[in-house]
PDB file of C-alpha atoms and ligand atoms in Angstrom:
ATOM      1  CA  MET O   1      23.909  -3.745   2.491  1.00 76.00           C
ATOM      2  CA  ALA O   2      23.338  -4.690   6.076  1.00 92.00           C
ATOM      3  CA  LEU O   3      21.273  -7.110   8.104  1.00 96.00           C
ATOM      4  CA  LEU O   4      18.739  -5.293  10.261  1.00 98.00           C
ATOM      5  CA  PRO O   5      17.553  -6.494  13.693  1.00 98.00           C
ATOM      6  CA  ILE O   6      13.918  -7.714  13.585  1.00 98.00           C
ATOM      7  CA  LEU O   7      11.555  -6.640  16.385  1.00 97.00           C
ATOM      8  CA  ARG O   8       9.883  -9.501  18.234  1.00 94.00           C
ATOM      9  CA  TYR O   9       6.212  -9.560  19.245  1.00 94.00           C
ATOM     10  CA  PRO O  10       4.961  -8.238  21.699  1.00 91.00           C
ATOM     11  CA  ASP O  11       7.428  -5.337  21.280  1.00 94.00           C
ATOM     12  CA  ARG O  12       5.318  -2.152  21.426  1.00 96.00           C
ATOM     13  CA  ARG O  13       7.127  -0.656  18.434  1.00 98.00           C
ATOM     14  CA  LEU O  14       5.321  -3.245  16.254  1.00 98.00           C
ATOM     15  CA  SER O  15       2.109  -1.300  17.033  1.00 98.00           C
ATOM     16  CA  LYS O  16       3.324   1.958  15.481  1.00 98.00           C
ATOM     17  CA  VAL O  17       1.536   3.143  12.331  1.00 98.00           C
ATOM     18  CA  ALA O  18       3.938   3.725   9.420  1.00 98.00           C
ATOM     19  CA  LYS O  19       3.992   7.052   7.564  1.00 98.00           C
ATOM     20  CA  PRO O  20       3.969   7.316   3.762  1.00 98.00           C
ATOM     21  CA  VAL O  21       7.371   7.605   2.082  1.00 98.00           C
ATOM     22  CA  VAL O  22       7.740  11.183   0.836  1.00 97.00           C
ATOM     23  CA  ARG O  23      10.456  10.530  -1.748  1.00 97.00           C
ATOM     24  CA  VAL O  24      12.009   7.298  -3.031  1.00 98.00           C
ATOM     25  CA  ASP O  25      15.575   8.526  -2.584  1.00 98.00           C
ATOM     26  CA  ASP O  26      18.894   6.818  -1.833  1.00 98.00           C
ATOM     27  CA  ARG O  27      17.961   6.372   1.822  1.00 98.00           C
ATOM     28  CA  ILE O  28      14.803   4.463   0.883  1.00 98.00           C
ATOM     29  CA  LYS O  29      16.672   2.431  -1.758  1.00 98.00           C
ATOM     30  CA  ARG O  30      19.232   1.443   0.880  1.00 98.00           C
ATOM     31  CA  LEU O  31      16.408   0.522   3.272  1.00 98.00           C
ATOM     32  CA  VAL O  32      14.799  -1.670   0.567  1.00 98.00           C
ATOM     33  CA  ALA O  33      18.142  -3.417  -0.126  1.00 98.00           C
ATOM     34  CA  ASP O  34      18.786  -3.978   3.592  1.00 98.00           C
ATOM     35  CA  MET O  35      15.245  -5.250   4.177  1.00 98.00           C
ATOM     36  CA  ALA O  36      15.535  -7.689   1.260  1.00 98.00           C
ATOM     37  CA  GLN O  37      18.834  -9.001   2.566  1.00 97.00           C
ATOM     38  CA  THR O  38      17.385  -9.323   6.084  1.00 98.00           C
ATOM     39  CA  MET O  39      14.323 -11.197   4.744  1.00 98.00           C
ATOM     40  CA  TYR O  40      16.409 -13.633   2.652  1.00 97.00           C
ATOM     41  CA  ASP O  41      18.837 -14.202   5.519  1.00 97.00           C
ATOM     42  CA  ALA O  42      16.112 -14.935   8.100  1.00 96.00           C
ATOM     43  CA  PRO O  43      14.807 -16.711   5.912  1.00 96.00           C
ATOM     44  CA  GLY O  44      11.335 -15.319   5.306  1.00 97.00           C
ATOM     45  CA  ILE O  45       8.976 -14.497   2.432  1.00 97.00           C
ATOM     46  CA  GLY O  46       8.005 -10.978   3.498  1.00 98.00           C
ATOM     47  CA  LEU O  47       9.150  -8.108   5.671  1.00 98.00           C
ATOM     48  CA  ALA O  48       7.600  -4.740   6.529  1.00 98.00           C
ATOM     49  CA  ALA O  49       9.726  -1.738   7.558  1.00 98.00           C
ATOM     50  CA  THR O  50       7.829  -1.660  10.878  1.00 98.00           C
ATOM     51  CA  GLN O  51       9.507  -4.967  11.767  1.00 98.00           C
ATOM     52  CA  VAL O  52      12.956  -3.374  11.524  1.00 98.00           C
ATOM     53  CA  ASP O  53      11.788  -0.345  13.538  1.00 98.00           C
ATOM     54  CA  VAL O  54      11.480   2.001  10.541  1.00 98.00           C
ATOM     55  CA  HIS O  55       7.991   3.466  10.541  1.00 98.00           C
ATOM     56  CA  GLU O  56       7.590   4.263   6.868  1.00 98.00           C
ATOM     57  CA  GLN O  57       5.419   2.397   4.343  1.00 98.00           C
ATOM     58  CA  VAL O  58       7.888  -0.031   2.767  1.00 98.00           C
ATOM     59  CA  ILE O  59       7.360  -3.778   2.191  1.00 98.00           C
ATOM     60  CA  VAL O  60       9.520  -6.436   0.532  1.00 98.00           C
ATOM     61  CA  ILE O  61       8.114  -9.834  -0.506  1.00 98.00           C
ATOM     62  CA  ASP O  62       9.553 -12.831  -2.328  1.00 98.00           C
ATOM     63  CA  ILE O  63       7.485 -16.015  -2.285  1.00 98.00           C
ATOM     64  CA  SER O  64       9.644 -17.793  -4.894  1.00 97.00           C
ATOM     65  CA  THR O  65      11.736 -20.790  -3.889  1.00 92.00           C
ATOM     66  CA  THR O  66      14.589 -19.401  -6.002  1.00 94.00           C
ATOM     67  CA  HIS O  67      14.748 -16.066  -4.103  1.00 92.00           C
ATOM     68  CA  ASP O  68      14.895 -14.052  -7.302  1.00 95.00           C
ATOM     69  CA  GLU O  69      11.385 -12.586  -7.543  1.00 97.00           C
ATOM     70  CA  LEU O  70      11.576  -9.624  -5.198  1.00 98.00           C
ATOM     71  CA  HIS O  71       8.452  -7.460  -4.960  1.00 98.00           C
ATOM     72  CA  VAL O  72       8.870  -4.007  -3.433  1.00 98.00           C
ATOM     73  CA  PHE O  73       5.785  -2.073  -2.341  1.00 98.00           C
ATOM     74  CA  ILE O  74       6.223   1.536  -1.228  1.00 99.00           C
ATOM     75  CA  ASN O  75       3.101   3.366   0.028  1.00 98.00           C
ATOM     76  CA  PRO O  76       0.906   0.353  -0.875  1.00 98.00           C
ATOM     77  CA  ARG O  77      -2.854   0.729  -1.011  1.00 98.00           C
ATOM     78  CA  ILE O  78      -5.481  -1.953  -1.616  1.00 98.00           C
ATOM     79  CA  VAL O  79      -7.626  -0.745  -4.530  1.00 98.00           C
ATOM     80  CA  HIS O  80      -9.785  -3.858  -4.673  1.00 98.00           C
ATOM     81  CA  SER O  81     -10.303  -6.950  -2.581  1.00 98.00           C
ATOM     82  CA  SER O  82     -12.496  -9.943  -3.357  1.00 97.00           C
ATOM     83  CA  ASP O  83     -15.673 -10.687  -1.420  1.00 97.00           C
ATOM     84  CA  ILE O  84     -14.563 -14.293  -1.320  1.00 97.00           C
ATOM     85  CA  GLU O  85     -12.343 -14.998   1.661  1.00 97.00           C
ATOM     86  CA  CYS O  86      -9.985 -17.834   2.345  1.00 96.00           C
ATOM     87  CA  GLU O  87      -8.218 -19.171   5.384  1.00 97.00           C
ATOM     88  CA  ALA O  88      -4.469 -19.788   5.296  1.00 97.00           C
ATOM     89  CA  GLU O  89      -1.781 -20.595   7.816  1.00 97.00           C
ATOM     90  CA  GLU O  90       0.507 -17.651   8.520  1.00 98.00           C
ATOM     91  CA  GLY O  91       3.776 -17.171  10.308  1.00 97.00           C
ATOM     92  CA  CYS O  92       5.876 -14.080  10.952  1.00 98.00           C
ATOM     93  CA  LEU O  93       9.552 -13.266  11.468  1.00 98.00           C
ATOM     94  CA  SER O  94       8.460 -11.142  14.455  1.00 97.00           C
ATOM     95  CA  VAL O  95       6.579 -14.082  16.008  1.00 96.00           C
ATOM     96  CA  PRO O  96       9.083 -16.925  15.654  1.00 92.00           C
ATOM     97  CA  GLY O  97       7.801 -20.486  15.875  1.00 91.00           C
ATOM     98  CA  ILE O  98       4.112 -19.525  15.866  1.00 95.00           C
ATOM     99  CA  TYR O  99       1.824 -20.480  12.971  1.00 96.00           C
ATOM    100  CA  ASP O 100      -1.936 -20.112  12.847  1.00 97.00           C
ATOM    101  CA  ARG O 101      -4.807 -19.721  10.428  1.00 97.00           C
ATOM    102  CA  VAL O 102      -6.131 -16.293   9.441  1.00 97.00           C
ATOM    103  CA  VAL O 103      -9.130 -15.483   7.220  1.00 97.00           C
ATOM    104  CA  ARG O 104      -8.569 -12.770   4.595  1.00 97.00           C
ATOM    105  CA  PRO O 105      -9.915 -11.799   1.147  1.00 98.00           C
ATOM    106  CA  GLU O 106      -8.704 -14.353  -1.385  1.00 98.00           C
ATOM    107  CA  ARG O 107      -7.680 -11.827  -4.047  1.00 98.00           C
ATOM    108  CA  VAL O 108      -6.424  -8.233  -3.790  1.00 98.00           C
ATOM    109  CA  THR O 109      -5.334  -5.542  -6.203  1.00 98.00           C
ATOM    110  CA  VAL O 110      -2.648  -3.337  -4.735  1.00 98.00           C
ATOM    111  CA  ALA O 111      -1.313  -0.008  -6.022  1.00 98.00           C
ATOM    112  CA  ALA O 112       2.141   1.057  -4.884  1.00 98.00           C
ATOM    113  CA  LEU O 113       5.469   2.577  -5.890  1.00 98.00           C
ATOM    114  CA  ASP O 114       8.319   0.251  -6.814  1.00 98.00           C
ATOM    115  CA  ALA O 115      11.958   0.571  -5.707  1.00 97.00           C
ATOM    116  CA  ASN O 116      12.507   3.213  -8.415  1.00 96.00           C
ATOM    117  CA  GLY O 117       9.522   5.265  -7.308  1.00 97.00           C
ATOM    118  CA  GLU O 118       7.407   4.173 -10.288  1.00 98.00           C
ATOM    119  CA  GLN O 119       3.683   3.642  -9.731  1.00 98.00           C
ATOM    120  CA  PHE O 120       2.344   0.145 -10.470  1.00 98.00           C
ATOM    121  CA  GLU O 121      -0.666  -2.035  -9.804  1.00 98.00           C
ATOM    122  CA  LEU O 122      -0.642  -5.750  -9.121  1.00 98.00           C
ATOM    123  CA  GLU O 123      -3.460  -8.257  -8.820  1.00 98.00           C
ATOM    124  CA  ALA O 124      -2.553 -11.086  -6.483  1.00 98.00           C
ATOM    125  CA  ASP O 125      -4.132 -14.261  -5.192  1.00 97.00           C
ATOM    126  CA  GLY O 126      -2.969 -17.293  -3.225  1.00 96.00           C
ATOM    127  CA  LEU O 127       0.139 -16.960  -1.066  1.00 97.00           C
ATOM    128  CA  LEU O 128       1.120 -13.603  -2.567  1.00 98.00           C
ATOM    129  CA  ALA O 129      -2.263 -12.080  -1.638  1.00 98.00           C
ATOM    130  CA  VAL O 130      -1.945 -13.434   1.918  1.00 98.00           C
ATOM    131  CA  CYS O 131       1.577 -12.079   2.208  1.00 98.00           C
ATOM    132  CA  ILE O 132       0.699  -8.596   0.883  1.00 98.00           C
ATOM    133  CA  GLN O 133      -2.168  -8.283   3.369  1.00 98.00           C
ATOM    134  CA  HIS O 134      -0.051  -9.630   6.245  1.00 98.00           C
ATOM    135  CA  GLU O 135       2.733  -7.098   5.530  1.00 98.00           C
ATOM    136  CA  MET O 136       0.292  -4.211   5.012  1.00 98.00           C
ATOM    137  CA  ASP O 137      -1.152  -5.034   8.435  1.00 98.00           C
ATOM    138  CA  HIS O 138       2.333  -4.469   9.899  1.00 98.00           C
ATOM    139  CA  LEU O 139       2.365  -0.948   8.432  1.00 98.00           C
ATOM    140  CA  LEU O 140      -0.865  -0.296  10.334  1.00 98.00           C
ATOM    141  CA  GLY O 141       0.680  -1.629  13.539  1.00 98.00           C
ATOM    142  CA  THR O 142      -1.094  -5.004  13.431  1.00 98.00           C
ATOM    143  CA  VAL O 143       0.648  -8.357  13.905  1.00 98.00           C
ATOM    144  CA  PHE O 144      -1.152 -11.423  12.444  1.00 97.00           C
ATOM    145  CA  VAL O 145      -1.706 -12.997  15.863  1.00 96.00           C
ATOM    146  CA  GLU O 146      -3.969 -10.035  16.677  1.00 96.00           C
ATOM    147  CA  HIS O 147      -6.490 -11.607  14.277  1.00 96.00           C
ATOM    148  CA  LEU O 148      -6.651 -14.632  16.633  1.00 96.00           C
ATOM    149  CA  SER O 149      -8.705 -15.047  19.803  1.00 95.00           C
ATOM    150  CA  GLN O 150      -7.676 -13.212  23.003  1.00 95.00           C
ATOM    151  CA  LEU O 151      -6.919 -16.559  24.609  1.00 95.00           C
ATOM    152  CA  LYS O 152      -4.544 -17.564  21.815  1.00 95.00           C
ATOM    153  CA  GLN O 153      -2.871 -14.146  21.897  1.00 94.00           C
ATOM    154  CA  ALA O 154      -2.269 -14.432  25.642  1.00 94.00           C
ATOM    155  CA  ARG O 155      -0.769 -17.912  25.194  1.00 94.00           C
ATOM    156  CA  ILE O 156       1.509 -16.720  22.385  1.00 94.00           C
ATOM    157  CA  LYS O 157       2.720 -13.715  24.434  1.00 92.00           C
ATOM    158  CA  ASN O 158       3.526 -15.978  27.379  1.00 92.00           C
ATOM    159  CA  LYS O 159       5.360 -18.444  25.182  1.00 91.00           C
ATOM    160  CA  LEU O 160       7.471 -15.767  23.482  1.00 89.00           C
ATOM    161  CA  ARG O 161       8.308 -14.026  26.794  1.00 88.00           C
ATOM    162  CA  LYS O 162       9.403 -17.359  28.205  1.00 89.00           C
ATOM    163  CA  LEU O 163      11.623 -18.023  25.159  1.00 86.00           C
ATOM    164  CA  GLU O 164      13.143 -14.555  25.519  1.00 84.00           C
ATOM    165  CA  ARG O 165      13.937 -15.144  29.207  1.00 88.00           C
ATOM    166  CA  GLU O 166      15.501 -18.494  28.375  1.00 88.00           C
ATOM    167  CA  SER O 167      17.708 -17.041  25.656  1.00 82.00           C
ATOM    168  CA  ALA O 168      18.705 -13.957  27.741  1.00 75.00           C
TER     169      ALA O 168
HETATM  170 ZN1   ZN W   1       4.841 -10.541   9.824  1.00 61.36          ZN
END
């Protein structure tokens, strides 16, 4: 397993749309293992392949405090989302130090392949539902801050560019 470098917003590669995984083979299994390790190391609760510059539809999520409840979603698709929405604070490993509130459906049912290529469906609410939708956005090339106002986005870009210059 290996730690993978995480792209930082506003890197243009975060805007790429991920392609479906054709076959859950050893390469994809290695990617899943590396992404999980990278997420736990960061530490974070979710990571999309887009964030490690792999533009295929792979997501890992673990919202447990014990770091032993890994969810793997390959080629995920929302099959149902609730009309009721809720607002929750989100953060992102690609947007370090920035947290803000985003409105999303409160409950989603997602269909995907697991790390063995088996089809499954999962109904999620609360933090898991937020996380699934946040990571699926990444696969479509959308970072959570793009749900915020233009003014906030401009401020966040400036702040992150400044941090990058300071650390360079
Ligand atoms: Zn993110």
